[in-house]
Short mmCIF file of C-alpha atoms in Angstrom, two decimals:
data_model
loop_
_atom_site.label_atom_id
_atom_site.label_comp_id
_atom_site.label_asym_id
_atom_site.label_seq_id
_atom_site.Cartn_x
_atom_site.Cartn_y
_atom_site.Cartn_z
CA CYS A 1 6.77 39.16 -5.94
CA PRO A 2 8.97 42.19 -5.55
CA THR A 3 12.70 41.74 -5.94
CA ALA A 4 15.02 42.12 -2.95
CA ALA A 5 16.09 45.55 -4.24
CA ASP A 6 12.44 46.68 -4.46
CA LEU A 7 11.90 46.58 -0.69
CA ARG A 8 11.86 50.35 -0.26
CA PRO A 9 8.59 52.14 0.51
CA ALA A 10 7.77 55.45 -1.15
CA ASN A 11 9.41 57.48 1.63
CA GLY A 12 12.75 55.67 1.06
CA THR A 13 12.88 53.87 4.42
CA ARG A 14 14.73 50.58 4.19
CA VAL A 15 12.79 47.35 4.68
CA CYS A 16 14.59 44.07 5.45
CA ALA A 17 11.78 41.65 4.70
CA GLN A 18 8.12 41.35 3.82
CA LEU A 19 5.97 38.34 4.64
CA TYR A 20 2.76 37.75 2.72
CA ALA A 21 -0.44 35.99 3.81
CA ASP A 22 -1.68 34.71 0.45
CA ASN A 23 0.02 32.24 -1.84
CA SER A 24 -0.83 30.60 -5.12
CA PRO A 25 0.59 27.80 -7.28
CA TYR A 26 0.88 30.49 -9.98
CA TYR A 27 4.00 32.62 -9.42
CA ASP A 28 2.40 35.84 -10.69
CA GLN A 29 -0.30 35.53 -7.99
CA CYS A 30 2.07 34.93 -5.05
CA CYS A 31 2.99 37.64 -2.56
CA ALA A 32 -0.57 38.85 -2.13
CA GLY A 33 -2.92 39.61 0.72
CA ASP A 34 -1.86 41.08 4.04
CA VAL A 35 1.79 42.11 4.35
CA LEU A 36 3.98 42.00 7.46
CA VAL A 37 6.87 44.45 7.09
CA VAL A 38 10.11 43.65 8.96
CA PRO A 39 12.31 46.73 9.50
CA PRO A 40 16.10 46.48 9.92
CA GLY A 41 17.28 45.34 13.34
CA SER A 42 13.92 43.82 14.32
CA ASP A 43 13.84 41.12 16.97
CA MET A 44 10.44 39.48 17.29
CA PRO A 45 10.42 36.31 19.42
CA TYR A 46 6.66 36.06 18.83
CA MET A 47 4.71 36.66 15.62
CA PRO A 48 2.27 39.59 15.80
CA ARG A 49 -1.35 38.74 16.54
CA GLY A 50 -2.99 37.05 13.58
CA TRP A 51 0.27 36.01 11.87
CA SER A 52 1.04 32.70 13.59
CA ALA A 53 1.29 29.98 10.88
CA ARG A 54 -0.10 32.42 8.33
CA ALA A 55 2.89 33.60 6.26
CA SER A 56 3.05 31.78 2.95
CA SER A 57 5.54 33.84 0.92
CA LEU A 58 8.44 36.10 1.82
CA VAL A 59 10.98 38.40 0.24
CA VAL A 60 14.21 39.39 2.01
CA GLY A 61 15.97 42.61 1.06
CA THR A 62 19.58 43.01 0.05
CA ARG A 63 22.13 43.02 2.89
CA CYS A 64 19.53 41.50 5.22
CA GLU A 65 18.92 38.10 6.73
CA LEU A 66 15.68 36.77 8.20
CA THR A 67 15.81 33.94 10.74
CA VAL A 68 12.58 32.10 11.61
CA TRP A 69 11.91 29.40 14.18
CA SER A 70 9.42 26.53 14.15
CA ARG A 71 8.23 27.26 17.70
CA LYS A 72 7.45 30.40 19.68
CA ALA A 73 10.06 32.30 21.69
CA LYS A 74 12.87 31.34 19.29
CA LYS A 75 12.65 27.64 20.07
CA GLY A 76 12.61 24.62 17.81
CA LYS A 77 14.28 24.40 14.43
CA SER A 78 15.48 27.59 12.77
CA ARG A 79 15.98 28.57 9.16
CA ARG A 80 17.72 31.61 7.67
CA PHE A 81 16.67 33.44 4.53
CA GLY A 82 18.63 36.01 2.56
CA ALA A 83 18.14 37.98 -0.63
#
């Protein structure tokens, strides 16, 4: 998986988090497959089409916090992730 400081695309735009579709019991094979990029200041009460219950790994960038909820529309239990 990339480190929190690595979340910068080639053009230098800041990325707050990346969610990955594929996971593995082997650490070097985690953070693979499709990637959902979360830019700074994003507010997404619903996961994009095809991502519901699909994210298996995530990396949160420095100076960012990602809050997720167990149910749609920001309902249910929440959990916060940081770098």
